[in-house]
């Protein structure tokens, strides 16, 4: 979890400084905090459970068919139904939407889903569909999270 939090934090700071040209003094710290919390919490714990435990129970094996099934579960169920809604919920928390009431938090998440989900899913799938297949097909479960973390550095930099 710690390495996932450090990785997502580093990716966001890299984008803000190297791509957006911000100085360290002008970083969007709320944005960085969203990536840090999401990286440590969901990517560090939740994805370990999904990739190394649950998906292995639901679709055992590393055949091409089993790997495609796990990649489909990941990209067509996990990502649109858990990954992005959870990310947007953490964003709502750090933007203060939940503090203004449940309705405001829900509206923040729903707005982000309506306006960003389609484009975010297409971007996600362009990298993660092949990466997920390769990970489930060739990477042993005990190395899966380090593999996902390496690919995720690219994804987080791109998405940030």
Coordinates of C-alpha atoms in Angstrom, one line a residue:
X1 CA 0.0 0.0 0.0
X2 CA 2.8 2.4 0.8
X3 CA 4.6 1.8 -2.5
X4 CA 1.3 2.3 -4.4
X5 CA 0.7 5.6 -2.5
X6 CA 4.3 6.8 -3.2
X7 CA 4.0 5.8 -6.9
X8 CA 0.7 7.7 -7.5
X9 CA 2.0 10.7 -5.6
X10 CA 5.2 10.7 -7.6
X11 CA 3.3 10.4 -10.9
X12 CA 1.0 13.3 -10.1
X13 CA 3.9 15.6 -8.9
X14 CA 5.8 14.6 -12.1
X15 CA 2.9 15.7 -14.3
X16 CA 2.3 18.9 -12.4
X17 CA 5.9 19.9 -12.5
X18 CA 7.3 18.5 -15.7
X19 CA 4.2 18.6 -18.0
X20 CA 2.2 21.5 -16.5
X21 CA 5.2 23.6 -15.5
X22 CA 4.2 24.2 -11.9
X23 CA 6.7 24.8 -9.2
X24 CA 6.7 22.8 -6.1
X25 CA 5.2 25.8 -4.3
X26 CA 2.2 25.9 -6.7
X27 CA 1.3 22.2 -6.7
X28 CA -2.4 21.4 -6.5
X29 CA -2.1 19.6 -3.2
X30 CA -5.7 18.5 -3.2
X31 CA -5.2 16.7 -6.5
X32 CA -2.1 15.1 -5.3
X33 CA -3.9 14.0 -2.1
X34 CA -6.6 12.3 -4.2
X35 CA -4.0 10.3 -6.1
X36 CA -2.1 9.5 -2.8
X37 CA -5.2 8.3 -1.0
X38 CA -6.5 6.4 -3.9
X39 CA -3.1 4.9 -4.7
X40 CA -2.5 3.7 -1.1
X41 CA -6.0 2.6 -0.3
X42 CA -7.5 1.1 -3.4
X43 CA -4.5 0.3 -5.5
X44 CA -2.5 -1.0 -2.5
X45 CA -5.2 -3.1 -0.9
X46 CA -8.3 -3.4 -3.1
X47 CA -6.5 -4.4 -6.3
X48 CA -4.4 -6.9 -4.5
X49 CA -7.5 -8.7 -3.3
X50 CA -9.1 -8.5 -6.8
X51 CA -6.1 -9.5 -8.9
X52 CA -4.4 -12.1 -6.6
X53 CA -7.4 -13.6 -4.8
X54 CA -10.9 -13.0 -6.2
X55 CA -10.1 -13.2 -9.9
X56 CA -8.1 -16.3 -9.4
X57 CA -11.0 -18.0 -7.6
X58 CA -13.6 -16.8 -10.2
X59 CA -11.5 -17.7 -13.3
X60 CA -8.7 -20.1 -12.3
X61 CA -5.7 -20.6 -14.6
X62 CA -3.4 -18.8 -16.9
X63 CA -4.6 -20.1 -20.3
X64 CA -5.4 -17.5 -22.9
X65 CA -9.1 -17.9 -22.3
X66 CA -8.8 -17.6 -18.5
X67 CA -6.5 -14.6 -18.9
X68 CA -9.0 -12.9 -21.3
X69 CA -11.8 -13.7 -18.8
X70 CA -9.9 -12.0 -15.9
X71 CA -9.0 -9.0 -18.1
X72 CA -12.7 -8.7 -19.0
X73 CA -13.7 -8.8 -15.3
X74 CA -11.1 -6.2 -14.6
X75 CA -11.9 -3.8 -17.4
X76 CA -15.6 -4.3 -17.9
X77 CA -16.7 -4.8 -14.2
X78 CA -14.0 -3.6 -11.8
X79 CA -12.9 -0.4 -13.6
X80 CA -16.3 1.1 -14.5
X81 CA -18.2 -0.1 -11.4
X82 CA -15.5 0.3 -8.6
X83 CA -12.3 2.0 -9.8
X84 CA -13.6 5.2 -11.3
X85 CA -16.6 5.7 -8.8
X86 CA -14.2 5.2 -5.9
X87 CA -11.6 7.6 -7.3
X88 CA -14.4 10.2 -7.9
X89 CA -15.7 9.6 -4.3
X90 CA -12.2 10.3 -2.9
X91 CA -12.0 13.4 -5.1
X92 CA -15.4 14.5 -3.7
X93 CA -14.2 14.0 -0.1
X94 CA -11.1 16.1 -0.6
X95 CA -13.0 18.8 -2.6
X96 CA -15.3 19.1 0.4
X97 CA -18.4 17.9 -1.4
X98 CA -19.2 15.2 1.2
X99 CA -18.8 17.7 4.0
X100 CA -21.6 19.8 2.4
X101 CA -23.9 16.7 2.7
X102 CA -24.5 13.3 1.1
X103 CA -26.4 14.8 -1.8
X104 CA -23.5 17.1 -2.7
X105 CA -21.1 14.2 -2.5
X106 CA -23.3 12.0 -4.7
X107 CA -23.8 14.9 -7.2
X108 CA -20.1 15.4 -7.4
X109 CA -19.5 11.7 -8.2
X110 CA -22.4 11.5 -10.6
X111 CA -21.2 14.7 -12.5
X112 CA -17.7 13.3 -12.9
X113 CA -19.1 10.0 -14.1
X114 CA -21.4 11.7 -16.6
X115 CA -18.8 14.0 -17.9
X116 CA -15.6 12.0 -17.7
X117 CA -16.3 8.3 -17.5
X118 CA -16.6 7.5 -21.2
X119 CA -13.3 9.3 -22.2
X120 CA -11.6 7.8 -19.1
X121 CA -12.7 4.3 -19.9
X122 CA -11.4 4.5 -23.5
X123 CA -8.1 5.8 -22.3
X124 CA -8.0 3.1 -19.6
X125 CA -8.8 0.4 -22.0
X126 CA -6.2 1.4 -24.6
X127 CA -3.5 0.7 -22.0
X128 CA -5.0 -1.7 -19.5
X129 CA -6.8 -4.2 -21.7
X130 CA -3.5 -5.5 -23.2
X131 CA -1.6 -4.9 -20.0
X132 CA -4.2 -6.9 -18.0
X133 CA -4.2 -9.8 -20.4
X134 CA -0.4 -9.9 -20.2
X135 CA -0.4 -9.7 -16.4
X136 CA -3.0 -12.5 -16.0
X137 CA -1.4 -14.7 -18.7
X138 CA 2.3 -14.3 -17.9
X139 CA 2.8 -12.8 -14.4
X140 CA 2.5 -15.1 -11.4
X141 CA 0.1 -13.9 -8.8
X142 CA 2.8 -13.0 -6.3
X143 CA 4.4 -10.7 -8.9
X144 CA 1.1 -9.3 -10.2
X145 CA 0.9 -6.2 -7.9
X146 CA 4.5 -5.1 -8.7
X147 CA 3.7 -5.5 -12.4
X148 CA 0.5 -3.6 -12.1
X149 CA 2.3 -0.9 -10.2
X150 CA 4.9 -0.5 -13.0
X151 CA 2.2 -0.2 -15.6
X152 CA 0.2 2.0 -13.3
X153 CA 3.0 4.5 -13.1
X154 CA 2.5 5.1 -16.9
X155 CA -1.3 5.2 -16.4
X156 CA -1.3 7.6 -13.4
X157 CA 1.1 9.9 -15.2
X158 CA -1.2 9.9 -18.3
X159 CA -4.4 10.2 -16.3
X160 CA -3.1 12.9 -13.9

